[in-house]
mmCIF file with all atom_site columns, C-alpha atoms in Angstrom:
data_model
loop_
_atom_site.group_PDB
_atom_site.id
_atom_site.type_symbol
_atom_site.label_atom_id
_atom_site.label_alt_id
_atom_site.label_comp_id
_atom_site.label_asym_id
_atom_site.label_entity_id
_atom_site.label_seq_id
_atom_site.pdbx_PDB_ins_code
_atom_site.Cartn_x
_atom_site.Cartn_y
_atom_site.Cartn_z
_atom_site.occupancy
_atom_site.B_iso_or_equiv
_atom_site.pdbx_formal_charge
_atom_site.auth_seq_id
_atom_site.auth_comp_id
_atom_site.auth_asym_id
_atom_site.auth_atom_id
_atom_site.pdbx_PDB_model_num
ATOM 1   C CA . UNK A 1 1   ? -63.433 -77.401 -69.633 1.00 37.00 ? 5   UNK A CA 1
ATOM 2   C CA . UNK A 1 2   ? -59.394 -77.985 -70.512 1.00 35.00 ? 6   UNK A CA 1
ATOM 3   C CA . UNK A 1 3   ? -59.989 -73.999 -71.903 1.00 34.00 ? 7   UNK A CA 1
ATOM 4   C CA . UNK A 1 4   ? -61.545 -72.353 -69.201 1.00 36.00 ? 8   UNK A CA 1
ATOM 5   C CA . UNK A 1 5   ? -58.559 -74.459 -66.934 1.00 34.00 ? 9   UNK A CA 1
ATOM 6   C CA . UNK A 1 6   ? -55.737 -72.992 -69.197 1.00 34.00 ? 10  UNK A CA 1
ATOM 7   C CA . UNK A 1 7   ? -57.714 -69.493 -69.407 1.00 34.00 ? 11  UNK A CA 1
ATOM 8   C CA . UNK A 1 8   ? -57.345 -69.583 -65.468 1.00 35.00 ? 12  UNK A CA 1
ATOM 9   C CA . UNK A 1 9   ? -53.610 -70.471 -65.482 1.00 35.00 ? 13  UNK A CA 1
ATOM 10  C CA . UNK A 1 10  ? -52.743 -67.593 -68.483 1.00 37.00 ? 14  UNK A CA 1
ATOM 11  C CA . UNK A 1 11  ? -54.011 -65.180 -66.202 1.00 37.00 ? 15  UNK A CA 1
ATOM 12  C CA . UNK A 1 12  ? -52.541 -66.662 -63.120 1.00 38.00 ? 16  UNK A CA 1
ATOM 13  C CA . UNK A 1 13  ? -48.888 -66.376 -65.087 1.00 39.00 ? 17  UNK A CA 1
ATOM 14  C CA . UNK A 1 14  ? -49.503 -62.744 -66.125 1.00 42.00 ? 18  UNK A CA 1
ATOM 15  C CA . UNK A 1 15  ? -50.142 -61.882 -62.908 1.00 51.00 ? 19  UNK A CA 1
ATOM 16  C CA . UNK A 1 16  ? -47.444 -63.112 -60.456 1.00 60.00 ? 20  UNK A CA 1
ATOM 17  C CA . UNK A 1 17  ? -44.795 -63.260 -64.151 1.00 82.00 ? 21  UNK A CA 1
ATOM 18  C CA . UNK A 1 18  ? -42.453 -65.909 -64.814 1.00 91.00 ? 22  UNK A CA 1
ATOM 19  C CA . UNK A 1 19  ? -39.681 -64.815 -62.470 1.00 97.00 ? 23  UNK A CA 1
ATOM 20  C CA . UNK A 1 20  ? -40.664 -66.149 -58.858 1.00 97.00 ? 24  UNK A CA 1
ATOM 21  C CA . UNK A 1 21  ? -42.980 -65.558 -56.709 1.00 98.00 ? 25  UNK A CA 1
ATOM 22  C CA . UNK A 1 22  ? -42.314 -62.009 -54.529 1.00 98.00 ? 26  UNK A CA 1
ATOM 23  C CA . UNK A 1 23  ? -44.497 -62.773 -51.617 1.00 98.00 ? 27  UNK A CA 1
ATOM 24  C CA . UNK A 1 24  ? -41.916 -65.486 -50.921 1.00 98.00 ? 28  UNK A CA 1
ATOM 25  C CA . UNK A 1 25  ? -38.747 -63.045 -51.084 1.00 98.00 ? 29  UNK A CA 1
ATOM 26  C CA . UNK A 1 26  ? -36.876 -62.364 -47.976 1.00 98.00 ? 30  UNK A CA 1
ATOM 27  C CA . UNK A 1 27  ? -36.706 -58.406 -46.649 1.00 98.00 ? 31  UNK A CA 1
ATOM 28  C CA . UNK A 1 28  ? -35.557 -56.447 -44.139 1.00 98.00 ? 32  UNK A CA 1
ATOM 29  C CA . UNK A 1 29  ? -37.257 -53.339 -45.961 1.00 98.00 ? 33  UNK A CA 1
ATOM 30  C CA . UNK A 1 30  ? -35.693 -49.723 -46.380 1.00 98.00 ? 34  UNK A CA 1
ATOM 31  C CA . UNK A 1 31  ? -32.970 -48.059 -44.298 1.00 98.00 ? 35  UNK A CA 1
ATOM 32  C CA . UNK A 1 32  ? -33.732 -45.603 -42.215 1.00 98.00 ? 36  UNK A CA 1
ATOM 33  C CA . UNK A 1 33  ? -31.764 -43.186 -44.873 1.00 98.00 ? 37  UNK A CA 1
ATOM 34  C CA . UNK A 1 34  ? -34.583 -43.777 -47.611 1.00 98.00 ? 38  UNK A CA 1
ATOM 35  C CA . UNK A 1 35  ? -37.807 -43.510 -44.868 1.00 98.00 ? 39  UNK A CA 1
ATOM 36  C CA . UNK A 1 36  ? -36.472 -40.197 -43.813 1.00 98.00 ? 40  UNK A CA 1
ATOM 37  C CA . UNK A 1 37  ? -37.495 -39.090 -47.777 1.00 95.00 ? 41  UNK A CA 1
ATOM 38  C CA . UNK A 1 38  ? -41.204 -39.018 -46.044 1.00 97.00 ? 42  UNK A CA 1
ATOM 39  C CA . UNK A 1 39  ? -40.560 -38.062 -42.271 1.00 98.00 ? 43  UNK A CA 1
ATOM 40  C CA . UNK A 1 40  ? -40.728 -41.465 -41.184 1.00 98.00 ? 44  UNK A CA 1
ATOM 41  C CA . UNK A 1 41  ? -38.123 -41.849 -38.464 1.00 97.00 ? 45  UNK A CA 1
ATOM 42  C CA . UNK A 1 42  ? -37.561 -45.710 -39.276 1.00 97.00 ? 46  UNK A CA 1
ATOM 43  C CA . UNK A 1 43  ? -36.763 -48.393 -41.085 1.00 98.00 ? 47  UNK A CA 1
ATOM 44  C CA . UNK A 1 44  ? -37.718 -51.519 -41.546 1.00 98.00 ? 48  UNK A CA 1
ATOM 45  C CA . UNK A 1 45  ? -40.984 -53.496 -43.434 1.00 98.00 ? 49  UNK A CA 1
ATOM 46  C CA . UNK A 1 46  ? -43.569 -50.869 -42.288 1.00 98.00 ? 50  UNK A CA 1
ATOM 47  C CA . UNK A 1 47  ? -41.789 -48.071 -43.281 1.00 98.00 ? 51  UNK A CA 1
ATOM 48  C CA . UNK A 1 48  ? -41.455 -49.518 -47.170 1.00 99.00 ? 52  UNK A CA 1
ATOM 49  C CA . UNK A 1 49  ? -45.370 -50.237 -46.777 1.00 98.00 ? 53  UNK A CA 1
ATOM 50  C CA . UNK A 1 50  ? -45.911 -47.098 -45.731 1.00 98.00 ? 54  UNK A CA 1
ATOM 51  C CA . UNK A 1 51  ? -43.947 -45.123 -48.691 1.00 98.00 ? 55  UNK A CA 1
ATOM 52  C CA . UNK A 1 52  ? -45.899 -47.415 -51.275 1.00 98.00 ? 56  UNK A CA 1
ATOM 53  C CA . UNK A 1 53  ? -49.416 -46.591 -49.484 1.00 98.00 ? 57  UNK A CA 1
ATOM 54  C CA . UNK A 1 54  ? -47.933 -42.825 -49.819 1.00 98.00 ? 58  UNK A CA 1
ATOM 55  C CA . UNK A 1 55  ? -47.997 -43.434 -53.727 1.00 98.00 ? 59  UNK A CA 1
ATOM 56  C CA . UNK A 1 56  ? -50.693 -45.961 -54.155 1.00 98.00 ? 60  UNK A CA 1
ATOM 57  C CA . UNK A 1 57  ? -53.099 -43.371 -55.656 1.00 98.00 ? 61  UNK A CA 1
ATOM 58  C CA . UNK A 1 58  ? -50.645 -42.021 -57.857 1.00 98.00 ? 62  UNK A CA 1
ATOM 59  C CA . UNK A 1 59  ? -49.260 -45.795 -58.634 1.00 98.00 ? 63  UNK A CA 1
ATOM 60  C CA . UNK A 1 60  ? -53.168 -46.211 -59.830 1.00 98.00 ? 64  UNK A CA 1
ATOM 61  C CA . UNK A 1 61  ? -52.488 -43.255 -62.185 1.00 98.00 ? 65  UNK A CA 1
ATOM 62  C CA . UNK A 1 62  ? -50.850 -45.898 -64.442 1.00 98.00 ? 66  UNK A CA 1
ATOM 63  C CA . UNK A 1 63  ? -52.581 -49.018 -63.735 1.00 98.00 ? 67  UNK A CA 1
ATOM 64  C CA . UNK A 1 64  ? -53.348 -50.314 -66.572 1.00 98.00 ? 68  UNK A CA 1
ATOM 65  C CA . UNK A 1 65  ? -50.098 -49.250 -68.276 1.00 98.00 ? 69  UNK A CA 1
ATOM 66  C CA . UNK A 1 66  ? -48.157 -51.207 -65.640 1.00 98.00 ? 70  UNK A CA 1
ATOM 67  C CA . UNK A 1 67  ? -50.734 -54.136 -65.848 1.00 98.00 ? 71  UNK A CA 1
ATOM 68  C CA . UNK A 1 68  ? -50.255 -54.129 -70.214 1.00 98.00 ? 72  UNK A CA 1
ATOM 69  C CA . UNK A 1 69  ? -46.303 -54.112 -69.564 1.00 98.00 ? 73  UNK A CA 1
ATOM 70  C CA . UNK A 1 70  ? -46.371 -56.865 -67.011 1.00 98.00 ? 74  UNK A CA 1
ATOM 71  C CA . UNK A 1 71  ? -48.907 -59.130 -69.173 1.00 98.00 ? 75  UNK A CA 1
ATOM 72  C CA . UNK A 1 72  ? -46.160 -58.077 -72.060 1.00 98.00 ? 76  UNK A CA 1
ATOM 73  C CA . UNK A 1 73  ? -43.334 -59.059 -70.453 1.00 98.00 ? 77  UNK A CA 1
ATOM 74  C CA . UNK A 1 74  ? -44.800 -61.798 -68.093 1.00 98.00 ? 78  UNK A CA 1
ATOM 75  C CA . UNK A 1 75  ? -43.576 -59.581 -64.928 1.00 98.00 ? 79  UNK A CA 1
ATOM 76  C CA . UNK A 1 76  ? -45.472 -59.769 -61.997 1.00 98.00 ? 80  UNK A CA 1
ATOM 77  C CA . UNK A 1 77  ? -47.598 -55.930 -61.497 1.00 98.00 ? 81  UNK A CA 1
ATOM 78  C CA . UNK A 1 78  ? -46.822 -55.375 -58.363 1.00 98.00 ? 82  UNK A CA 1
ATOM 79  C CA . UNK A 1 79  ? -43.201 -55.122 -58.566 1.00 98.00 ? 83  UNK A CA 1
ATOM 80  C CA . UNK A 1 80  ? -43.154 -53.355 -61.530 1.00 98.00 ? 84  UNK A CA 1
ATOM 81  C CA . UNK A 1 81  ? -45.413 -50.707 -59.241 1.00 99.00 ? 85  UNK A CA 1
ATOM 82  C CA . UNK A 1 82  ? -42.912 -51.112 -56.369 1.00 99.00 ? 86  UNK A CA 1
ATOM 83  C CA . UNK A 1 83  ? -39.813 -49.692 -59.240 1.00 99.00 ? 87  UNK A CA 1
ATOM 84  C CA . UNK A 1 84  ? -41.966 -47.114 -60.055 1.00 99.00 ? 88  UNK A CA 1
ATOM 85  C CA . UNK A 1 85  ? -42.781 -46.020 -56.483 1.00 99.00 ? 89  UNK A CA 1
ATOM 86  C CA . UNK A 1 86  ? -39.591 -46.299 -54.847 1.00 98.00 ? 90  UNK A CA 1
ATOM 87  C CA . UNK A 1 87  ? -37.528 -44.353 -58.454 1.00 98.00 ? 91  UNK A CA 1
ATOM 88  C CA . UNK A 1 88  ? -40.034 -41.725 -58.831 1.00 98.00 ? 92  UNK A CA 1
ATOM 89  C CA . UNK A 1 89  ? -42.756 -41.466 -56.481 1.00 98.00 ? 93  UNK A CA 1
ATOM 90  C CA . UNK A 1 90  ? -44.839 -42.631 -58.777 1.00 98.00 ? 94  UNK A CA 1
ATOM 91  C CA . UNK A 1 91  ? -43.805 -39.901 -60.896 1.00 98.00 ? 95  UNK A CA 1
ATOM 92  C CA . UNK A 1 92  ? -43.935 -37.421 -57.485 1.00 98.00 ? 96  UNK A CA 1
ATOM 93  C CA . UNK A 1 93  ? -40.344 -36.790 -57.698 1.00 98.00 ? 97  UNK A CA 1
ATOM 94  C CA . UNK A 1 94  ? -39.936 -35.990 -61.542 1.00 98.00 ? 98  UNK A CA 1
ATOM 95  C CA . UNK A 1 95  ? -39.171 -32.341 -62.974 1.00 98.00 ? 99  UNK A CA 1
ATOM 96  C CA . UNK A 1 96  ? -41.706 -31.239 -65.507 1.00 98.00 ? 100 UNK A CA 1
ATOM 97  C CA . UNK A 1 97  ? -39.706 -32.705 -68.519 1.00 98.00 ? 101 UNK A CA 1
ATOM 98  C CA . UNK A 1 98  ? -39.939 -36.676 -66.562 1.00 98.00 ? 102 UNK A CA 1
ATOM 99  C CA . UNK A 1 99  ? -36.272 -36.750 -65.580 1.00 98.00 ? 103 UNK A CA 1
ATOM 100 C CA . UNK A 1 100 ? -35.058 -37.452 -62.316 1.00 98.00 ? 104 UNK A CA 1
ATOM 101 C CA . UNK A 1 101 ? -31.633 -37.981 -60.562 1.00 96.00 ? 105 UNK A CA 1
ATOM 102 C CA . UNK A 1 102 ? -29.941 -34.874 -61.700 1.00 96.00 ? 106 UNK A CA 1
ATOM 103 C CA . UNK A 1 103 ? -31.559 -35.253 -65.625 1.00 97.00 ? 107 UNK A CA 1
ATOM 104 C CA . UNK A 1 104 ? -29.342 -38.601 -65.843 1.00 98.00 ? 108 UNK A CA 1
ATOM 105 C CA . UNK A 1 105 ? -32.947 -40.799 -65.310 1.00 98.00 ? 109 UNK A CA 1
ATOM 106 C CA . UNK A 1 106 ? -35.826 -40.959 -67.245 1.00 98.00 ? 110 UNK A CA 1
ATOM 107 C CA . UNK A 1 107 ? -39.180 -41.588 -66.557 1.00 98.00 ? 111 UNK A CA 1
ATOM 108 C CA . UNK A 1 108 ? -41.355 -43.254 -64.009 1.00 99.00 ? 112 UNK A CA 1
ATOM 109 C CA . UNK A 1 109 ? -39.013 -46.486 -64.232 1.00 99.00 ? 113 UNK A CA 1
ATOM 110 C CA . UNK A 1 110 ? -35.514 -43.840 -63.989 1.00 98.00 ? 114 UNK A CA 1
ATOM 111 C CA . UNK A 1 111 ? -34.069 -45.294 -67.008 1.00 98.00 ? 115 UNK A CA 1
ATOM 112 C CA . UNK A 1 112 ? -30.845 -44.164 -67.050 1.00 98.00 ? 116 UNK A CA 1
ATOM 113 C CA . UNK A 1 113 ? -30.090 -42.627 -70.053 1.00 98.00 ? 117 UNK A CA 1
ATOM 114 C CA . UNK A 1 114 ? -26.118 -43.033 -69.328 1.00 97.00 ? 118 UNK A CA 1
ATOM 115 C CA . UNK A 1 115 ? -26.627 -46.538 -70.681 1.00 96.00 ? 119 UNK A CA 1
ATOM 116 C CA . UNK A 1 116 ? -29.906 -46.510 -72.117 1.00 98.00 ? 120 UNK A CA 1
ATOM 117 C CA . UNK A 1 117 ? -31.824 -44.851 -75.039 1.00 98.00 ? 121 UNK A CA 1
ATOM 118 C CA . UNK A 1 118 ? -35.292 -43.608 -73.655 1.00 98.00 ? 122 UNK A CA 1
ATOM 119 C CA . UNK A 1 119 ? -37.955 -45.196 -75.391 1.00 98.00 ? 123 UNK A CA 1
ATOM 120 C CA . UNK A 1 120 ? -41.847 -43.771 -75.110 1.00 98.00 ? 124 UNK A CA 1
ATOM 121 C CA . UNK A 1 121 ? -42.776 -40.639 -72.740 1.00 98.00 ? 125 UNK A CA 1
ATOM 122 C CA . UNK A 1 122 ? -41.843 -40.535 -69.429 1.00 98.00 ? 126 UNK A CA 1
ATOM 123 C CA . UNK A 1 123 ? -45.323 -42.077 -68.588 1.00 98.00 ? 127 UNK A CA 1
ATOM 124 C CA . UNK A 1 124 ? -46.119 -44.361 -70.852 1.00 98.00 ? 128 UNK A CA 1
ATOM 125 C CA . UNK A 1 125 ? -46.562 -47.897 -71.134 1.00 98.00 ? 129 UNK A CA 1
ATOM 126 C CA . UNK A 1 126 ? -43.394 -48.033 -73.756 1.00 98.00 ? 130 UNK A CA 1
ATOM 127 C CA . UNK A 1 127 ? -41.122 -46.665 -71.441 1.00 98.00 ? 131 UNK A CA 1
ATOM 128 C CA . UNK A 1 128 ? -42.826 -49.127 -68.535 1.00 99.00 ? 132 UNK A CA 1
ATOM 129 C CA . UNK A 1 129 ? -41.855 -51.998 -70.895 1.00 98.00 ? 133 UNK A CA 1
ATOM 130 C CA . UNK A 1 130 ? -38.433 -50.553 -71.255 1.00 98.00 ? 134 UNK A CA 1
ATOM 131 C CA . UNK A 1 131 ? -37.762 -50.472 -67.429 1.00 98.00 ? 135 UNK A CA 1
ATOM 132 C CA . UNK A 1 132 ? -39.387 -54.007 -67.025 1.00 98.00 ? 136 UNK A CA 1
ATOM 133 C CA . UNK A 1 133 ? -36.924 -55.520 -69.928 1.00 98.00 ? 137 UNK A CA 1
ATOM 134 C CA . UNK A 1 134 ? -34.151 -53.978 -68.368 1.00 98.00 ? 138 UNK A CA 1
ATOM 135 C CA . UNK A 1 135 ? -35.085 -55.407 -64.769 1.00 98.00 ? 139 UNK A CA 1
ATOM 136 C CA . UNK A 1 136 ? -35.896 -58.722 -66.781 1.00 98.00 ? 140 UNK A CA 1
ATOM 137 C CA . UNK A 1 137 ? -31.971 -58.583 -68.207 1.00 98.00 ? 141 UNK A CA 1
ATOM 138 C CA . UNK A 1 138 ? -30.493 -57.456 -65.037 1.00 98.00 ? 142 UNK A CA 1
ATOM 139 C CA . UNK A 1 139 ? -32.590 -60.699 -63.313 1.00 98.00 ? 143 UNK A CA 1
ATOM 140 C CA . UNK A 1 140 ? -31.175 -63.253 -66.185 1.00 98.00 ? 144 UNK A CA 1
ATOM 141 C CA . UNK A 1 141 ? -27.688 -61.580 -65.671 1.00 98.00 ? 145 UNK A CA 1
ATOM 142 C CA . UNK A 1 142 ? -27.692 -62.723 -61.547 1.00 98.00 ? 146 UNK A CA 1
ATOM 143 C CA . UNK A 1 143 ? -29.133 -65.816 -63.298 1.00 98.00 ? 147 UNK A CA 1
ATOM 144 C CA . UNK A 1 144 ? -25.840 -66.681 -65.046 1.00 98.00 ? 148 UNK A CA 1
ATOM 145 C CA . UNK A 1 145 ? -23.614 -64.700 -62.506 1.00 98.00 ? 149 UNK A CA 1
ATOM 146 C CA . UNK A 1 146 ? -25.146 -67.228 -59.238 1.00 98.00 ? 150 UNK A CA 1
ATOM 147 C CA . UNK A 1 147 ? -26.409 -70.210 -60.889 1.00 98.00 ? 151 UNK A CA 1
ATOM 148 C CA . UNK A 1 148 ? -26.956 -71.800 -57.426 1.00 98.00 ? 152 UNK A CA 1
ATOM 149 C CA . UNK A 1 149 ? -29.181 -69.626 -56.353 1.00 98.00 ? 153 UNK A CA 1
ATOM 150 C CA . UNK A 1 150 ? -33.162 -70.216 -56.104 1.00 98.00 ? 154 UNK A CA 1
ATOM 151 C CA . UNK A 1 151 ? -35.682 -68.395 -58.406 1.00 98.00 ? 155 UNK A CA 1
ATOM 152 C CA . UNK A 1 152 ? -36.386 -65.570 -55.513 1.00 98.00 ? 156 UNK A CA 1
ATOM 153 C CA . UNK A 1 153 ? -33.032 -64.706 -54.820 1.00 98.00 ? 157 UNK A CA 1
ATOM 154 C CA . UNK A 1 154 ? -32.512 -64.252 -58.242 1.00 98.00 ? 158 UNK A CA 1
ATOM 155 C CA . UNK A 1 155 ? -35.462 -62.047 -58.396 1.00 98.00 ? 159 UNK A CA 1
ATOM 156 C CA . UNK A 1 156 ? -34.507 -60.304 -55.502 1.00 99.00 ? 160 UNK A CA 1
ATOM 157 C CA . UNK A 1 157 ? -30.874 -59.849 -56.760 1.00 98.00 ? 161 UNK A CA 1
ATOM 158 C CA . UNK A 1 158 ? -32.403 -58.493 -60.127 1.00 98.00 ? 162 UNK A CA 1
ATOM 159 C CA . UNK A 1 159 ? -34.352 -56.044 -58.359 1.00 99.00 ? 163 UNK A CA 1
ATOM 160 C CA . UNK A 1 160 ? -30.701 -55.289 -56.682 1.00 99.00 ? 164 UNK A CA 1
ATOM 161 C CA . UNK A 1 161 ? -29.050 -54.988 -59.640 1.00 98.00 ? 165 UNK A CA 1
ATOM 162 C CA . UNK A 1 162 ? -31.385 -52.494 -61.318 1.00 98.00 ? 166 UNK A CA 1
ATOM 163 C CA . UNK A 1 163 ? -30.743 -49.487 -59.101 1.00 98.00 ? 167 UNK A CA 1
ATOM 164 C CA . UNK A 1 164 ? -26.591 -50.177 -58.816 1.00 98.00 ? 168 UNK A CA 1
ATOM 165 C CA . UNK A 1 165 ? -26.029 -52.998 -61.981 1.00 98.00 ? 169 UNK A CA 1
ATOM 166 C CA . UNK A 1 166 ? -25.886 -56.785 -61.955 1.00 98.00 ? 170 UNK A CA 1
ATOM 167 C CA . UNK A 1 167 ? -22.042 -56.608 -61.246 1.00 98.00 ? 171 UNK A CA 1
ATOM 168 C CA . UNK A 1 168 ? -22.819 -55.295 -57.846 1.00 98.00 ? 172 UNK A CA 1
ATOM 169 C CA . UNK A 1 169 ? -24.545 -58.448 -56.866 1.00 98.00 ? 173 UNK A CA 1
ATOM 170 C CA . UNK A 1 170 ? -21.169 -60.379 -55.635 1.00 98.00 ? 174 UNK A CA 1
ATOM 171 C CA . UNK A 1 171 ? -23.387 -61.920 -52.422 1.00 98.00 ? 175 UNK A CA 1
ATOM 172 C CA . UNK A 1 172 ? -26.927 -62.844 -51.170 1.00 98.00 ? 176 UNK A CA 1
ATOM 173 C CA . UNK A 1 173 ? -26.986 -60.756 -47.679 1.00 98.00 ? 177 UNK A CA 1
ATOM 174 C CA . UNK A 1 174 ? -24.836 -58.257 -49.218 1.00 98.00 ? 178 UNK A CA 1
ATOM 175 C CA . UNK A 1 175 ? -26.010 -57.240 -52.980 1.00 98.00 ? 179 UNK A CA 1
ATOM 176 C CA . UNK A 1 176 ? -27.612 -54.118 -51.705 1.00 98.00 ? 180 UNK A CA 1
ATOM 177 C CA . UNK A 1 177 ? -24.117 -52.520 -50.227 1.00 98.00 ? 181 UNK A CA 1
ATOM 178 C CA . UNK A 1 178 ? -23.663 -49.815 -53.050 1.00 98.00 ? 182 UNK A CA 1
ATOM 179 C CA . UNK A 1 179 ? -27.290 -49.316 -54.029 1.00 98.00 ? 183 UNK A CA 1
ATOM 180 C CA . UNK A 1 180 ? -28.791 -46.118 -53.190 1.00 98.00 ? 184 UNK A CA 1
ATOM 181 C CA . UNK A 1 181 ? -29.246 -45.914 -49.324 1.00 98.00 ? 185 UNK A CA 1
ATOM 182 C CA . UNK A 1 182 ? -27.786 -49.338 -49.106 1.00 98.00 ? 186 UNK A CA 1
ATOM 183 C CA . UNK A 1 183 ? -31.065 -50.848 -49.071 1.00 98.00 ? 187 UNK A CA 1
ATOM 184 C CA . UNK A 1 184 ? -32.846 -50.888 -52.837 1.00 99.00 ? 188 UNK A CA 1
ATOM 185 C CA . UNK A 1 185 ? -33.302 -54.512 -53.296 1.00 99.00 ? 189 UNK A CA 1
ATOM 186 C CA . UNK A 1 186 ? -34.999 -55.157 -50.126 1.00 99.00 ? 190 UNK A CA 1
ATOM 187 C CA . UNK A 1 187 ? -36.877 -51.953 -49.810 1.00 99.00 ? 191 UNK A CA 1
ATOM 188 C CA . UNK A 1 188 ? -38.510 -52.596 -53.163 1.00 99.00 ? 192 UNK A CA 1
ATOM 189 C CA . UNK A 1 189 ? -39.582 -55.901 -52.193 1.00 99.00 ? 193 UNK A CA 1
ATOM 190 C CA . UNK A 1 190 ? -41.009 -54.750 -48.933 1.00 99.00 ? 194 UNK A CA 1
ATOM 191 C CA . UNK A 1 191 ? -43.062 -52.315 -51.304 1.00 99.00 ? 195 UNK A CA 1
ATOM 192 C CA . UNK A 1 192 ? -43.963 -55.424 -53.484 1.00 99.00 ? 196 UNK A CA 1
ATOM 193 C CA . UNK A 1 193 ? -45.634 -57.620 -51.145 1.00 98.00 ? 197 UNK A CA 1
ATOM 194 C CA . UNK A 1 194 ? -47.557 -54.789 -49.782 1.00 98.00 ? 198 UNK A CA 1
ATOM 195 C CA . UNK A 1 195 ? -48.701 -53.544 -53.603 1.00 98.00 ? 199 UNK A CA 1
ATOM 196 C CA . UNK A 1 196 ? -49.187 -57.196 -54.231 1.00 98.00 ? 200 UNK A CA 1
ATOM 197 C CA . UNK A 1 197 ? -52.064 -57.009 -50.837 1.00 98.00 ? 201 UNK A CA 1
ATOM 198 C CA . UNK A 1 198 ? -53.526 -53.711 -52.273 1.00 98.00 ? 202 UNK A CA 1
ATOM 199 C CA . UNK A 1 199 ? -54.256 -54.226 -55.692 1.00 97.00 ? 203 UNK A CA 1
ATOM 200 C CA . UNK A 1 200 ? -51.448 -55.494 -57.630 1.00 98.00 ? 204 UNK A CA 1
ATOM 201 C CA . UNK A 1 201 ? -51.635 -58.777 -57.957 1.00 93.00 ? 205 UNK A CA 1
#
């Protein structure tokens, strides 16, 4: 009985990860800048839910590579899938060769090979552990840079801090001034939660 129990919990923890729990993450979702990417003349929640159920069938391209990376790195799934959607599309917005962002990011994570050495194709579940380590750093960085804050906000921060760096994360309410469209930390966790309702969690 005490196995099956601690079966149950294992897969519990390799599901939601070890660094908080996104459904309990504050958002105000993506600006209107980053909707207007797919027509969508607003911002807000619905329009981050929208963009990830825009990519969810590509998202389930890699499934199980993002699931083997999250189990790997004990990150939760879904916001691995949320990285992937809002850097590349789910790979939608890469040029043949996997690079994106004027050739300076790499794969379906956008590693940016400024300050990183790409490890694994652009599609693989190598270069999916890559990103999720360097989310995982970036996270532990906010860690020791706001050691008042809760779990989520660290999480949140993290998220933050892998589109613009952790040294951009000087406040709560303002760590996404400087990230691409102003808006990457919450958008991604707007895309999160609504992965983590439609098959990532």
């Amino acid at each position: 009985m005490l196995f099956v129990v601690l079966s149950a919990f294992v897969a519990v923890a390799a599901a939601s990860g070890n660094y908080g729990n996104i459904m309990a993450v504050d958002t105000t979702g993506a600006s209107a800048q980053t909707a207007s990417q797919d027509g969508i003349g607003y911002g807000g929640t619905s329009a981050s839910q929208q963009m990830a159920r825009t990519d969810l069938n590509r998202l389930n391209t890699y499934k199980s590579k993002i699931y083997n990376a999250a189990s790997a790195k004990n990150m939760d799934p879904a916001v691995i899938a949320a990285i992937i959607s809002r850097e590349s599309r789910a790979g939608a917005a890469l040029a043949s060769d996997g690079t994106g962002d004027n050739g300076n990011g790499y794969g379906l994570m956008q590693v940016d090979i400024r300050y990183h050495t790409p490890q694994g194709g652009p599609y693989t579940t190598t270069h999916i552990k890559q990103g999720t380590q360097i989310l995982i750093d970036t996270i532990n960085c906010v860690k020791r840079n706001h050691p008042g804050w809760s779990t989520e906000m660290a999480l949140k921060g993290g998220i933050s801090g892998y589109n613009a760096g952790c040294g951009n994360v000087q406040t709560y309410n303002g760590m996404d001034i400087g990230t691409t469209g102003d808006d990457y930390g919450n958008d991604v966790v707007a895309r999160a939660q609504w992965l983590k309702r439609n098959g990532y969690n």
